[in-house]
Coordinates of C-alpha atoms in Angstrom, one line a residue:
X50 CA 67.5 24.5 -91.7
X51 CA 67.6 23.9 -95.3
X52 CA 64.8 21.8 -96.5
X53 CA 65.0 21.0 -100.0
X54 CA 63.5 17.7 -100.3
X55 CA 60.0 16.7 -99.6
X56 CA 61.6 13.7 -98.2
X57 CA 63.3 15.5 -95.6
X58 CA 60.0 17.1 -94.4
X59 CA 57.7 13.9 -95.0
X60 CA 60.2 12.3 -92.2
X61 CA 59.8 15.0 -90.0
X62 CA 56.3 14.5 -89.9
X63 CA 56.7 11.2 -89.1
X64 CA 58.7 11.1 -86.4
X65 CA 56.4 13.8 -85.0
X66 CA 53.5 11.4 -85.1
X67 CA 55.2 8.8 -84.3
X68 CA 56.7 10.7 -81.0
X69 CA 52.8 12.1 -80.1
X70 CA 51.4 8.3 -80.5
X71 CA 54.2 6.9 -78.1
X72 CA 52.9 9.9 -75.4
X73 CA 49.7 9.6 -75.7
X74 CA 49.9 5.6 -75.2
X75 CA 51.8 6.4 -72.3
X76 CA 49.3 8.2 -70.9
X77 CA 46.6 5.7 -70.9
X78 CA 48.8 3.6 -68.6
X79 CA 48.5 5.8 -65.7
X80 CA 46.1 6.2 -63.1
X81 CA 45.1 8.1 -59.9
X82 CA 42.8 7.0 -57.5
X83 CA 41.7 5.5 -53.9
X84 CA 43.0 2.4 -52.6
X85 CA 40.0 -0.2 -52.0
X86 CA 42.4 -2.8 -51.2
X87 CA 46.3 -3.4 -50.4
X88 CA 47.9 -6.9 -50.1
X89 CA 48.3 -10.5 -51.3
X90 CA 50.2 -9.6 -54.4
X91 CA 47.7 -7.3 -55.5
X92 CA 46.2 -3.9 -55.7
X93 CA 42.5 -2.7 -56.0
X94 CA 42.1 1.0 -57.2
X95 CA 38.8 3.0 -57.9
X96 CA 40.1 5.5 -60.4
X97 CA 39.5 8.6 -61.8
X98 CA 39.2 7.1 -65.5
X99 CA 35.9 5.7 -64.1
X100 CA 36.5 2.4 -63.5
X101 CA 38.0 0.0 -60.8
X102 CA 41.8 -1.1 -61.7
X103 CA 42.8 -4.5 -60.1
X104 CA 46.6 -4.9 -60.8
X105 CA 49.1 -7.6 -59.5
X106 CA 51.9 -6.1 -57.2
X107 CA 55.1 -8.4 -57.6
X108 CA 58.9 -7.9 -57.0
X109 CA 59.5 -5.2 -60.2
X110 CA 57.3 -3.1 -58.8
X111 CA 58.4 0.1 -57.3
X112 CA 56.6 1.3 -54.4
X113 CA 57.3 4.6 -53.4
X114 CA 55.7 5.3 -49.9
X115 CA 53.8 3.4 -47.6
X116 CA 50.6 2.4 -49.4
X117 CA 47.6 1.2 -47.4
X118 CA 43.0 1.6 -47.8
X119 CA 41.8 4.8 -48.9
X120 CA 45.1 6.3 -49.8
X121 CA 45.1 8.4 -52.8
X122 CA 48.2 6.8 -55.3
X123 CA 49.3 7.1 -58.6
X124 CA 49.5 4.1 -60.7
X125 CA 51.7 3.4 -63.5
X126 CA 51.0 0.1 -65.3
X127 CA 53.9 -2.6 -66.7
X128 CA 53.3 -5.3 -68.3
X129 CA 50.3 -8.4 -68.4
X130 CA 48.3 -6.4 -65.5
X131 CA 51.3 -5.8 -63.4
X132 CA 51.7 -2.3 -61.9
X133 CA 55.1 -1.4 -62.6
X134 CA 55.0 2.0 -59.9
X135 CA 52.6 2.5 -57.3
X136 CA 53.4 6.0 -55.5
X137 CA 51.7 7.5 -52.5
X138 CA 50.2 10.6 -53.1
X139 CA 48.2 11.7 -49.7
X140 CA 46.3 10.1 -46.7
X141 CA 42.9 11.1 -45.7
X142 CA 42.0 12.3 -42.3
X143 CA 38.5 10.6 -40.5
X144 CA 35.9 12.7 -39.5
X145 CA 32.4 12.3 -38.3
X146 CA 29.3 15.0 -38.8
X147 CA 25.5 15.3 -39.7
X148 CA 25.0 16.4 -42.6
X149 CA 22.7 20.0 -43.3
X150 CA 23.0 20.8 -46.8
X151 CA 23.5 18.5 -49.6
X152 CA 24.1 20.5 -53.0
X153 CA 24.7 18.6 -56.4
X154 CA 28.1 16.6 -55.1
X155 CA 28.8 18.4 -52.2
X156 CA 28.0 17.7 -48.6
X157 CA 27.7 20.5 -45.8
X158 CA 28.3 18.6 -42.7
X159 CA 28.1 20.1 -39.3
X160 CA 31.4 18.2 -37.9
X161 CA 33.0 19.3 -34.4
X162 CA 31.9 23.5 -34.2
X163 CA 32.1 24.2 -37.8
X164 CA 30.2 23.7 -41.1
X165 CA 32.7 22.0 -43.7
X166 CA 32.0 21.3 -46.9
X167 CA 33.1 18.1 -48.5
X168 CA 33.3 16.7 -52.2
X169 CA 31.9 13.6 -53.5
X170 CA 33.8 12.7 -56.3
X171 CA 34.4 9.5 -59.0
X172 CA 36.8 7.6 -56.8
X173 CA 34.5 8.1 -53.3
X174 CA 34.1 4.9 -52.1
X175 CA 30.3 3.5 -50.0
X176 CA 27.1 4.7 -50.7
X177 CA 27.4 8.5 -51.1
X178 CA 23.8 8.2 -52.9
X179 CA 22.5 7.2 -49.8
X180 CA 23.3 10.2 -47.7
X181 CA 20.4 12.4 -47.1
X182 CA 20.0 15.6 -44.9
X183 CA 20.0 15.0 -40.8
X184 CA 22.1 11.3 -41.6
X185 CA 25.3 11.3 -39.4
X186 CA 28.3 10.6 -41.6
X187 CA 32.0 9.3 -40.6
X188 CA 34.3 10.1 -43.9
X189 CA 37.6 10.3 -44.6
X190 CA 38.6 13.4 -46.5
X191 CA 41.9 14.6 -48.3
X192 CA 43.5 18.3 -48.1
X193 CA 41.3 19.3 -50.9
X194 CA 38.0 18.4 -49.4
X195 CA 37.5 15.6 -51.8
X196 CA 36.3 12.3 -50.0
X197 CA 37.9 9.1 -50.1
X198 CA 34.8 7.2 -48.4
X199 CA 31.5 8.2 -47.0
X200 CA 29.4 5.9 -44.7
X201 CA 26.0 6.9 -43.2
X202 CA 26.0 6.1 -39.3
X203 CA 23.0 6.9 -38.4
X204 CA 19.8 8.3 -40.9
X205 CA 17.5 11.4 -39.3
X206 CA 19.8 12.8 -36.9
X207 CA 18.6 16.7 -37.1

């Protein structure tokens, strides 16, 4: 390319700054998280922006998959607090255990014959601060050990 005019250049620049600021503005209007609640026209996510997103859900938005509680989802938002796509991502699996180690954010729960360790993470919903060792826990857990909810059951079990 021939640039001979600062002009030419100066525009460049512009558009280049003008093409980052439309991306990154983009990207503030997405969200993954857990689904706290499903239904009535709206849509209650605890995301991983650390916050809780509460969203209206109306006939322009596009749901991809069956959303329901404790689904993981991406969000993309529209306009005036309307999500504009809501997209299933995964579903957690229950499980029930007593928990023998805890370490920083992750629990060590004897469930069924094995130790499994599971991740309490920014979008975990219930009282994960109230877990302590020997408490029987029912969770439900993604693929990737990261937990969508943790309730204690019972406290002291050893």
């Amino acid at each position: 390319m021939n640039w001979k005019c600062p002009t030419s250049l100066s525009a460049v620049m512009i558009s280049c700054i003008v093409v980052t600021g439309s991306v990154l503005r983009a990207a503030e209007g997405h969200y993954y998280g857990v689904v706290e609640s499903f239904g009535g026209g709206e849509v209650v996510v605890k995301t991983t922006k650390h916050s809780t997103g509460h969203w209206k859900v109306d006939s322009s938005t596009r749901i991809d998959g069956s959303i329901a509680r404790y689904d993981w989802i991406f969000v993309e938002m529209g306009r005036g607090g309307t999500a504009a796509v809501l997209k299933f991502e995964e579903r957690p699996t229950t499980h029930v255990g007593v928990v023998k180690i805890i370490d920083g954010v992750v629990l060590s729960v004897h469930s069924g014959a094995s130790i499994e360790r599971w991740n309490v993470v920014e979008t975990t919903l219930g009282d994960a601060a109230g877990v302590a060792v020997g408490d029987e826990v029912s969770v439900k857990v993604y693929g990737n050990h990261n937990l969508a909810e943790v309730r204690v059951l019972k406290h002291g079990i050893k």
